[in-house]
Amino acid sequence: MLEAFATSLPVTVGAVIVGPLLIGAGVLVLIGLGAMYLSGGRKQTRQLSSAPGSRAMGAAEGQGSEQPAAPDPRDTMPYGQLRQQAGSMLVAADEAVRSSDQEILFAQATYGDEAVEVFRQDIQKSKDHLRDAFRLQQQLDQQPPQDETEARRIVRQIMEHCEQLDASLDAHRQEFEGLRDLERSPGPAAAQLNERLADLRTRLHAAAAELPQLQQRYTGEPLESLQQSLDRAEGLLEDAQSHGERAAQAAEAHRASDAVVAIHAGERSAAEAAALLDSADQTSSRLQDARRNLDVGVAQTEQDVAQARATRDAGQAPELAGPIAAAEAAVARVRQTIDSGERYDPLELLLGLELAHRELDEPLNAVRDRQAQDRRAREMLQTELLTARNQVQSSQDYLRSRAHRVGTTARTRLAEAERCLSEAQAFADTQPARALDFATQAKTLAVQAAQIAEQDRAEENLMNTGGGFGGYGRHWGGGYGTGYGGGYGTGYGYGGGYGRRRGSGRAERRMLRYGMRHGRRRWF
């Protein structure tokens, strides 16, 4: 028996490893089309199939005992189509991770940190794959390989990261559904939603009360964005409240399917409102930090201007004359604006001062020794980090408000900006010059992300006007978990993520009732 099992092992293993790391609806679809497999699996299959034991087994059992693996359609797919498919997967994966984070927040509020720890680990693994996929996408965008074979290899790596991300989200999906069994007992979840909404309304009122004070001192885009965030959050909370009331009524009437749909809709609106309130809090903090850093920035710039003058007067760097004049003008503008008593944008002032200071630093650094450069970088770093955080947060808000219209390139730039900002913070204490470079890159990439997202929106509007079919991720069913992969959740509601399926409330209730009658937990 053991000998027979050993000789048949290559065939069995080959059959297992040719399957992709896809789950949910994707598996059912791909089985119908033929098994798609990863490159590592193909290699292992060939090795196992060529083993002596395997050939002997094939001869003993007769011709046709081993079926050749079906070819992977992606191997012959045109490069442009392959990259488009990878982009759709990447957009869908990004949406899945974000919506899954929202699911975990509600589960944590109900069951505590310990109960959701394993699911948080799944999400963290997914975020690691997402970060690596965006890094590869950035490489394709910025430094595309000349050789198509190499380019295809990178695209396939992106797709594999998305598939592994999907597998991570699905690792404990059933346990999550069992933990949050809404259709069995929707009442507690409806009550939890109402408690969350009460907390969010308290935060909204506090932020709205602080806004007039900020408007008396400051002006500019940050305050406009803050006002828009509060207005949008208020509308979302009203929407969530309406869903919460319907969920409570349905739960009392024992209409579990209606309650589940309403709960998920309310939770989604509440999560979006919470993100906007977080952004509003950060905007207020950034304005106050910028005002404090203006004084520091002026002092540092004046110090460098004095050093630059001495260097120029010594005949070491005559090219410093122009940057010195620009830095002096920037300092004068900051002082005049603050002394005028009129409203101003501290972030805009700080950015102008920083740009002038940087133009002065570049030639000045050429005559500084390495120790002096690190010391100067450390002095500048806090201001640079603040403006980098501001730009990244602003771009995050901009892309979030247009999530379903934002394509792969804008998301990639934003992910890289977030990574560079994280690197800048990590190296701040040990390598300040390197951290300064990362902070500058983060700002540049964040600006590019917002610009590309605006271009995506304009192109989609143009397509829609001309009868086109806009949007992203629709090749995979309109989002993660709607035809590609699963994850945590009960399969009802309005978005991708951990097991949700997109559709009308009526269709969802009908499918839910069908599933409850036949003992099914999911549908595809």
Coordinates of C-alpha atoms in Angstrom, one line a residue:
M1 CA 0.0 0.0 0.0
L2 CA 2.7 2.5 0.9
E3 CA 4.7 1.6 -2.2
A4 CA 1.7 2.1 -4.4
F5 CA 0.9 5.4 -2.7
A6 CA 4.5 6.6 -3.2
T7 CA 4.6 5.7 -6.9
S8 CA 1.3 7.5 -7.4
L9 CA 2.4 10.6 -5.5
P10 CA 3.6 12.7 -8.5
V11 CA 0.2 12.5 -10.2
T12 CA -1.6 13.5 -7.0
V13 CA 0.7 16.3 -6.1
G14 CA 0.7 17.6 -9.7
A15 CA -3.0 17.8 -9.6
V16 CA -2.9 19.8 -6.4
I17 CA -0.3 22.3 -7.2
V18 CA -1.5 23.4 -10.6
G19 CA -4.5 25.1 -9.0
P20 CA -4.2 28.8 -8.4
L21 CA -4.4 30.6 -5.1
L22 CA -7.8 31.8 -5.9
I23 CA -10.9 31.2 -3.8
G24 CA -14.6 31.8 -3.8
A25 CA -16.3 32.5 -7.1
G26 CA -13.0 32.7 -8.9
V27 CA -12.3 29.0 -8.3
L28 CA -15.7 27.9 -9.7
V29 CA -15.2 30.1 -12.8
L30 CA -11.6 29.0 -13.4
I31 CA -12.3 25.3 -12.9
G32 CA -14.8 25.6 -15.8
L33 CA -12.2 27.3 -18.0
G34 CA -9.4 24.9 -17.1
A35 CA -6.9 24.9 -14.3
M36 CA -4.7 28.0 -14.1
Y37 CA -1.4 27.5 -12.2
L38 CA 1.6 29.5 -11.0
S39 CA 5.0 29.2 -12.5
G40 CA 6.4 27.5 -9.4
G41 CA 3.7 24.9 -9.6
R42 CA 4.4 24.2 -13.3
K43 CA 8.1 23.7 -12.5
Q44 CA 7.4 21.3 -9.7
T45 CA 4.8 19.4 -11.8
R46 CA 7.4 18.9 -14.6
Q47 CA 9.9 17.6 -12.1
L48 CA 7.5 15.2 -10.5
S49 CA 6.2 14.0 -13.9
S50 CA 9.7 13.3 -15.1
A51 CA 10.6 11.2 -12.0
P52 CA 11.4 7.5 -12.8
G53 CA 8.7 6.3 -10.4
S54 CA 6.2 8.5 -12.3
R55 CA 7.2 7.0 -15.7
A56 CA 7.0 3.5 -14.3
M57 CA 3.6 4.1 -12.9
G58 CA 2.4 5.5 -16.2
A59 CA 3.7 2.5 -18.1
A60 CA 2.0 0.1 -15.6
E61 CA -1.3 1.8 -15.8
G62 CA -1.4 2.2 -19.5
Q63 CA -1.4 5.1 -21.9
G64 CA -3.2 8.3 -20.9
S65 CA -3.0 7.8 -17.1
E66 CA -1.3 11.2 -16.7
Q67 CA -3.2 14.1 -18.2
P68 CA -1.0 17.1 -19.2
A69 CA -1.6 20.3 -17.3
A70 CA -3.8 22.8 -19.1
P71 CA -1.8 25.8 -20.4
D72 CA -2.1 29.0 -18.5
P73 CA -4.0 31.5 -20.7
R74 CA -1.9 34.3 -19.3
D75 CA 1.2 32.9 -20.9
T76 CA -0.1 33.7 -24.4
M77 CA -2.2 36.7 -23.5
P78 CA -1.0 40.0 -25.2
Y79 CA 1.1 42.1 -22.9
G80 CA -1.3 45.0 -22.9
Q81 CA -4.2 42.9 -21.9
L82 CA -2.2 41.1 -19.3
R83 CA -1.2 44.3 -17.7
Q84 CA -4.8 45.6 -17.8
Q85 CA -6.0 42.5 -16.0
A86 CA -3.2 42.9 -13.4
G87 CA -4.3 46.5 -12.9
S88 CA -7.9 45.4 -12.3
M89 CA -6.8 42.9 -9.8
L90 CA -4.7 45.5 -8.0
V91 CA -7.5 48.0 -7.7
A92 CA -9.8 45.3 -6.5
A93 CA -7.3 44.1 -3.9
D94 CA -6.8 47.6 -2.6
E95 CA -10.6 48.0 -2.1
A96 CA -10.8 44.6 -0.4
V97 CA -8.2 45.5 2.2
R98 CA -9.8 48.8 3.0
S99 CA -13.3 47.3 3.3
S100 CA -12.0 44.4 5.4
D101 CA -10.4 46.9 7.8
Q102 CA -13.9 48.4 8.3
E103 CA -15.4 45.0 9.0
I104 CA -12.7 44.3 11.7
L105 CA -13.4 47.6 13.4
F106 CA -17.0 46.8 14.0
A107 CA -16.2 43.2 15.1
Q108 CA -13.5 44.6 17.5
A109 CA -16.0 47.1 19.0
T110 CA -18.4 44.2 19.7
Y111 CA -16.1 41.3 20.7
G112 CA -12.8 43.0 21.8
D113 CA -9.2 43.0 20.6
E114 CA -8.4 39.4 21.5
A115 CA -11.3 37.9 19.5
V116 CA -10.2 39.7 16.2
E117 CA -6.5 39.3 16.6
V118 CA -6.2 36.4 14.1
F119 CA -8.2 38.3 11.6
R120 CA -6.0 41.4 12.0
Q121 CA -3.0 39.1 11.3
D122 CA -4.7 38.0 8.0
I123 CA -5.2 41.7 7.0
Q124 CA -1.6 42.6 7.9
K125 CA -0.4 39.7 5.6
S126 CA -2.7 41.1 2.9
K127 CA -1.3 44.6 3.3
D128 CA 2.2 43.2 2.9
H129 CA 1.3 41.6 -0.4
L130 CA -0.5 44.8 -1.5
R131 CA 2.6 46.9 -0.7
D132 CA 4.8 44.6 -2.7
A133 CA 2.4 44.6 -5.6
F134 CA 2.2 48.4 -5.6
R135 CA 6.0 48.6 -5.5
L136 CA 6.2 46.4 -8.6
Q137 CA 3.6 48.5 -10.3
Q138 CA 5.6 51.6 -9.5
Q139 CA 8.6 49.9 -11.1
L140 CA 6.7 49.3 -14.3
D141 CA 5.4 52.9 -14.4
Q142 CA 8.7 54.6 -13.7
Q143 CA 11.3 52.2 -15.1
P144 CA 9.6 49.8 -17.6
P145 CA 11.9 47.0 -18.8
Q146 CA 12.9 47.1 -22.4
D147 CA 12.5 43.3 -22.6
E148 CA 8.9 42.2 -22.8
T149 CA 9.7 38.8 -21.1
E150 CA 11.0 40.7 -18.0
A151 CA 8.0 43.0 -18.1
R152 CA 5.6 40.1 -18.2
R153 CA 7.5 38.5 -15.3
I154 CA 6.9 41.6 -13.2
V155 CA 3.2 41.7 -14.2
R156 CA 2.8 38.1 -13.2
Q157 CA 4.4 38.8 -9.8
I158 CA 1.8 41.6 -9.3
M159 CA -1.0 39.1 -10.1
E160 CA 0.5 36.5 -7.8
H161 CA 0.7 39.0 -4.9
C162 CA -3.0 39.8 -5.5
E163 CA -3.8 36.1 -5.4
Q164 CA -1.8 35.5 -2.2
L165 CA -3.6 38.6 -0.7
D166 CA -6.9 37.0 -1.5
A167 CA -5.8 33.7 0.1
S168 CA -4.7 35.6 3.2
L169 CA -8.1 37.3 3.5
D170 CA -9.8 34.0 3.1
A171 CA -7.7 32.1 5.6
H172 CA -10.1 32.5 8.5
R173 CA -13.2 33.8 6.7
Q174 CA -15.5 31.0 8.0
E175 CA -14.4 31.7 11.6
F176 CA -15.1 35.4 11.1
E177 CA -18.6 34.7 9.7
G178 CA -19.2 32.4 12.7
L179 CA -18.1 35.1 15.1
R180 CA -20.3 37.7 13.5
D181 CA -23.4 35.6 12.7
L182 CA -25.7 38.5 11.9
E183 CA -28.5 36.6 10.2
R184 CA -28.9 34.4 13.3
S185 CA -29.0 37.4 15.8
P186 CA -28.9 40.8 14.1
G187 CA -30.3 42.7 17.1
P188 CA -26.9 43.2 19.0
A189 CA -25.2 44.4 15.8
A190 CA -28.0 46.9 15.1
A191 CA -27.6 48.2 18.7
Q192 CA -23.8 48.4 18.3
L193 CA -24.3 50.4 15.1
N194 CA -26.4 53.0 16.9
E195 CA -23.9 53.3 19.7
R196 CA -21.1 53.9 17.2
L197 CA -23.2 56.5 15.4
A198 CA -23.8 58.3 18.8
D199 CA -20.0 58.5 19.3
L200 CA -19.4 59.8 15.7
R201 CA -22.0 62.5 16.1
T202 CA -20.3 63.7 19.3
R203 CA -17.0 63.9 17.3
L204 CA -18.7 65.7 14.5
H205 CA -20.2 68.3 16.8
A206 CA -16.8 68.9 18.4
A207 CA -15.1 69.4 15.1
A208 CA -17.8 71.7 13.8
A209 CA -17.5 73.8 17.0
E210 CA -13.7 74.2 16.4
L211 CA -14.1 75.2 12.8
P212 CA -15.1 78.8 13.3
Q213 CA -12.0 79.4 15.5
L214 CA -9.8 78.1 12.8
Q215 CA -11.5 80.1 10.2
Q216 CA -10.9 83.3 12.2
R217 CA -7.1 82.7 11.9
Y218 CA -6.5 80.7 8.8
T219 CA -7.7 80.4 5.2
G220 CA -6.9 78.3 2.1
E221 CA -7.4 74.8 0.8
P222 CA -7.0 73.0 4.1
L223 CA -10.0 74.8 5.7
E224 CA -12.0 74.3 2.5
S225 CA -11.2 70.5 2.6
L226 CA -12.1 70.5 6.3
Q227 CA -15.5 72.1 5.7
Q228 CA -16.2 69.6 2.9
S229 CA -15.2 66.6 5.1
L230 CA -17.5 67.7 7.9
D231 CA -20.4 68.3 5.5
R232 CA -19.9 64.9 3.9
A233 CA -19.5 63.2 7.3
E234 CA -22.8 64.7 8.4
G235 CA -24.6 63.3 5.4
L236 CA -23.1 59.9 5.9
L237 CA -24.2 59.8 9.5
E238 CA -27.7 60.7 8.5
D239 CA -27.6 57.9 6.0
A240 CA -26.2 55.4 8.5
Q241 CA -28.8 56.5 11.1
S242 CA -31.6 55.7 8.6
H243 CA -30.1 52.3 7.9
G244 CA -29.7 51.7 11.6
E245 CA -33.3 52.4 12.3
R246 CA -34.4 50.1 9.5
A247 CA -32.1 47.4 10.9
A248 CA -33.6 47.7 14.4
Q249 CA -37.1 47.5 13.0
A250 CA -36.4 44.5 10.9
A251 CA -34.7 42.7 13.8
E252 CA -37.7 43.3 16.0
A253 CA -40.0 42.0 13.3
H254 CA -37.7 38.9 12.9
R255 CA -36.9 39.8 9.3
A256 CA -33.2 38.7 9.6
S257 CA -32.3 39.2 5.9
D258 CA -33.6 42.8 5.8
A259 CA -31.8 43.5 9.1
V260 CA -28.5 42.2 7.7
V261 CA -28.6 44.2 4.6
A262 CA -29.4 47.4 6.5
I263 CA -26.7 46.8 9.1
H264 CA -24.0 46.4 6.5
A265 CA -25.2 49.5 4.6
G266 CA -25.2 51.5 7.9
E267 CA -21.7 50.2 8.9
R268 CA -20.3 51.2 5.6
S269 CA -21.6 54.8 5.9
A270 CA -20.4 55.0 9.5
A271 CA -16.9 53.8 8.5
E272 CA -16.6 56.4 5.8
A273 CA -17.8 59.1 8.2
A274 CA -15.3 58.0 10.7
A275 CA -12.5 58.2 8.2
L276 CA -13.6 61.8 7.2
L277 CA -13.6 62.8 10.9
D278 CA -10.2 61.4 11.4
S279 CA -9.0 63.4 8.4
A280 CA -10.7 66.5 9.9
D281 CA -8.9 66.0 13.2
Q282 CA -5.6 65.6 11.4
T283 CA -6.2 68.8 9.3
S284 CA -6.7 70.8 12.5
S285 CA -3.5 69.4 14.0
R286 CA -1.5 70.1 10.8
L287 CA -2.6 73.7 10.8
Q288 CA -1.6 74.3 14.4
D289 CA 1.7 72.4 13.8
A290 CA 2.4 74.4 10.7
R291 CA 2.0 77.7 12.6
R292 CA 4.5 76.6 15.2
N293 CA 6.9 75.4 12.6
L294 CA 6.8 78.7 10.8
D295 CA 8.8 80.3 13.6
V296 CA 11.3 77.5 13.6
G297 CA 11.6 77.6 9.8
V298 CA 12.2 81.3 9.8
A299 CA 15.0 81.0 12.4
Q300 CA 16.6 78.1 10.5
T301 CA 16.4 79.8 7.2
E302 CA 18.0 83.0 8.6
Q303 CA 20.8 81.0 10.1
D304 CA 21.5 79.3 6.7
V305 CA 21.3 82.6 4.9
A306 CA 24.0 84.0 7.2
Q307 CA 26.2 81.0 6.6
A308 CA 25.6 81.2 2.8
R309 CA 26.6 84.8 2.8
A310 CA 29.8 84.1 4.6
T311 CA 30.5 81.2 2.1
R312 CA 29.8 83.4 -0.8
D313 CA 31.8 86.3 0.5
A314 CA 34.8 83.9 1.0
G315 CA 34.6 83.2 -2.8
Q316 CA 33.8 79.5 -2.3
A317 CA 30.3 79.5 -4.0
P318 CA 29.3 82.6 -6.0
E319 CA 26.3 80.7 -7.3
L320 CA 24.7 81.2 -3.9
A321 CA 23.7 84.8 -4.6
G322 CA 20.3 83.9 -6.3
P323 CA 19.2 81.3 -3.6
I324 CA 20.2 83.8 -0.8
A325 CA 17.9 86.4 -2.3
A326 CA 15.0 84.0 -2.7
A327 CA 15.4 82.7 0.9
E328 CA 15.4 86.3 2.2
A329 CA 12.3 87.1 0.2
A330 CA 10.5 84.0 1.6
V331 CA 11.4 85.0 5.2
A332 CA 10.2 88.5 4.6
R333 CA 6.9 87.2 3.2
V334 CA 6.3 85.0 6.2
R335 CA 7.0 87.8 8.7
Q336 CA 4.9 90.3 6.8
T337 CA 1.9 87.9 6.5
I338 CA 1.9 87.0 10.2
D339 CA 2.4 90.6 11.4
S340 CA -0.5 91.9 9.2
G341 CA -3.1 90.2 11.4
E342 CA -5.0 88.9 8.3
R343 CA -6.0 85.3 7.8
Y344 CA -3.5 83.1 6.0
D345 CA -2.7 79.5 5.1
P346 CA 0.2 78.4 7.4
L347 CA 0.8 75.3 5.3
E348 CA 1.2 77.3 2.1
L349 CA 3.5 79.7 3.8
L350 CA 5.6 76.9 5.3
L351 CA 5.8 75.2 1.9
G352 CA 7.0 78.4 0.2
L353 CA 9.6 78.9 2.9
E354 CA 10.7 75.3 2.6
L355 CA 11.1 75.5 -1.2
A356 CA 13.3 78.6 -1.0
H357 CA 15.3 77.0 1.8
R358 CA 15.9 73.9 -0.3
E359 CA 17.2 76.0 -3.2
L360 CA 19.6 77.5 -0.8
D361 CA 20.6 74.2 0.8
E362 CA 21.5 72.5 -2.5
P363 CA 24.5 74.6 -3.4
L364 CA 25.3 75.2 0.3
N365 CA 25.5 71.5 1.0
A366 CA 28.2 71.2 -1.6
V367 CA 30.6 73.0 0.7
R368 CA 29.5 71.4 3.9
D369 CA 31.2 68.3 5.3
R370 CA 29.1 65.2 5.9
Q371 CA 28.6 65.8 9.6
A372 CA 27.3 69.3 9.0
Q373 CA 24.9 67.9 6.3
D374 CA 23.5 65.4 8.7
R375 CA 23.1 68.1 11.4
R376 CA 21.3 70.4 8.9
A377 CA 19.1 67.6 7.7
R378 CA 18.1 66.7 11.2
E379 CA 17.1 70.4 11.8
M380 CA 15.1 70.5 8.6
L381 CA 13.5 67.1 8.9
Q382 CA 10.6 67.9 11.2
T383 CA 9.4 70.7 8.9
E384 CA 9.9 68.4 5.8
L385 CA 8.0 65.5 7.5
L386 CA 5.1 67.8 8.4
T387 CA 4.7 69.1 4.9
A388 CA 5.1 65.5 3.6
R389 CA 2.4 64.2 5.9
N390 CA 0.1 67.1 4.9
Q391 CA 0.5 66.3 1.2
V392 CA 0.1 62.6 1.6
Q393 CA -3.0 63.1 3.7
S394 CA -4.5 65.6 1.3
S395 CA -4.0 63.1 -1.6
Q396 CA -5.4 60.3 0.5
D397 CA -8.5 62.4 1.1
Y398 CA -8.8 63.3 -2.6
L399 CA -8.5 59.7 -3.8
R400 CA -10.9 58.4 -1.1
S401 CA -13.6 60.8 -2.2
R402 CA -13.2 59.4 -5.7
A403 CA -12.4 55.8 -4.8
H404 CA -14.4 54.1 -7.6
R405 CA -13.0 56.4 -10.3
V406 CA -9.4 56.0 -9.4
G407 CA -7.2 53.7 -11.4
T408 CA -4.1 51.7 -10.8
T409 CA -1.5 54.4 -11.6
A410 CA -2.9 56.9 -9.1
R411 CA -3.3 54.3 -6.4
T412 CA 0.3 53.1 -7.0
R413 CA 1.7 56.6 -6.7
L414 CA -0.2 57.1 -3.4
A415 CA 1.0 53.7 -2.1
E416 CA 4.6 54.7 -2.9
A417 CA 4.1 58.1 -1.3
E418 CA 2.9 56.3 1.9
R419 CA 5.9 54.0 1.8
C420 CA 8.3 56.8 1.3
L421 CA 6.7 58.7 4.2
S422 CA 7.0 55.6 6.4
E423 CA 10.7 55.2 5.4
A424 CA 11.3 58.9 6.2
Q425 CA 9.9 58.4 9.7
A426 CA 11.9 55.2 10.2
F427 CA 15.2 56.8 9.3
A428 CA 14.5 60.1 11.1
D429 CA 16.7 59.3 14.1
T430 CA 19.5 57.3 12.5
Q431 CA 19.9 58.7 9.0
P432 CA 18.4 62.2 8.8
A433 CA 19.7 63.0 5.3
R434 CA 18.2 59.8 3.9
A435 CA 15.0 60.5 5.8
L436 CA 14.9 64.0 4.2
D437 CA 15.2 62.5 0.8
F438 CA 12.3 60.0 1.5
A439 CA 10.1 62.8 2.8
T440 CA 10.7 64.8 -0.4
Q441 CA 9.9 61.8 -2.6
A442 CA 6.7 61.2 -0.6
K443 CA 5.5 64.7 -1.3
T444 CA 6.3 64.5 -5.0
L445 CA 4.5 61.1 -5.4
A446 CA 1.5 62.3 -3.4
V447 CA 1.1 65.3 -5.7
Q448 CA 1.4 63.0 -8.8
A449 CA -1.3 60.6 -7.3
A450 CA -3.8 63.5 -7.0
Q451 CA -3.0 64.8 -10.4
I452 CA -3.5 61.3 -12.0
A453 CA -6.7 60.7 -10.1
E454 CA -8.1 63.9 -11.4
Q455 CA -7.1 62.9 -14.9
D456 CA -8.8 59.5 -14.4
R457 CA -12.0 61.3 -13.3
A458 CA -12.0 63.5 -16.3
E459 CA -11.4 60.6 -18.7
E460 CA -14.3 58.6 -17.1
N461 CA -16.6 61.6 -17.4
L462 CA -15.7 61.9 -21.0
M463 CA -16.3 58.2 -21.6
N464 CA -19.6 58.4 -19.8
T465 CA -20.7 61.5 -21.8
G466 CA -19.9 59.6 -25.0
G467 CA -21.8 56.5 -24.0
G468 CA -18.6 54.6 -22.8
F469 CA -18.4 52.3 -19.9
G470 CA -16.2 53.8 -17.2
G471 CA -15.0 52.5 -14.0
Y472 CA -12.2 50.2 -12.7
G473 CA -12.1 46.6 -11.5
R474 CA -15.2 45.6 -13.5
H475 CA -13.4 42.9 -15.4
W476 CA -13.4 41.0 -12.0
G477 CA -17.0 41.7 -11.2
G478 CA -16.8 45.3 -9.9
G479 CA -14.6 44.8 -6.9
Y480 CA -12.9 42.3 -4.7
G481 CA -15.3 39.5 -3.6
T482 CA -17.8 40.0 -6.4
G483 CA -16.4 37.5 -8.8
Y484 CA -12.8 37.3 -7.6
G485 CA -12.1 36.0 -4.1
G486 CA -13.8 36.2 -0.8
G487 CA -12.9 37.2 2.8
Y488 CA -14.6 38.1 6.0
G489 CA -18.3 39.0 6.2
T490 CA -21.6 37.3 5.6
G491 CA -21.9 37.9 1.9
Y492 CA -24.4 40.7 2.1
G493 CA -24.1 44.4 1.7
Y494 CA -22.7 46.9 -0.7
G495 CA -19.1 46.4 -1.4
G496 CA -16.1 44.1 -1.8
G497 CA -13.9 42.9 1.0
Y498 CA -14.4 40.0 3.4
G499 CA -17.0 38.1 1.6
R500 CA -19.4 40.9 0.6
R501 CA -21.3 40.7 -2.7
R502 CA -22.5 43.7 -4.6
G503 CA -26.1 43.9 -5.8
S504 CA -29.5 45.4 -5.1
G505 CA -31.0 44.9 -1.7
R506 CA -34.0 43.0 -3.2
A507 CA -31.7 40.5 -4.9
E508 CA -29.6 40.1 -1.8
R509 CA -32.6 39.4 0.4
R510 CA -34.0 36.9 -2.2
M511 CA -30.7 35.1 -2.3
L512 CA -30.3 35.2 1.5
R513 CA -33.7 33.6 2.0
Y514 CA -32.8 31.0 -0.6
G515 CA -29.6 30.3 1.2
M516 CA -31.2 30.1 4.7
R517 CA -33.9 27.7 3.4
H518 CA -31.2 25.4 1.9
G519 CA -28.6 25.8 4.6
R520 CA -26.1 27.7 2.5
R521 CA -23.8 30.3 3.8
R522 CA -22.6 31.9 0.6
W523 CA -23.4 32.2 -3.0
F524 CA -21.2 33.1 -6.0

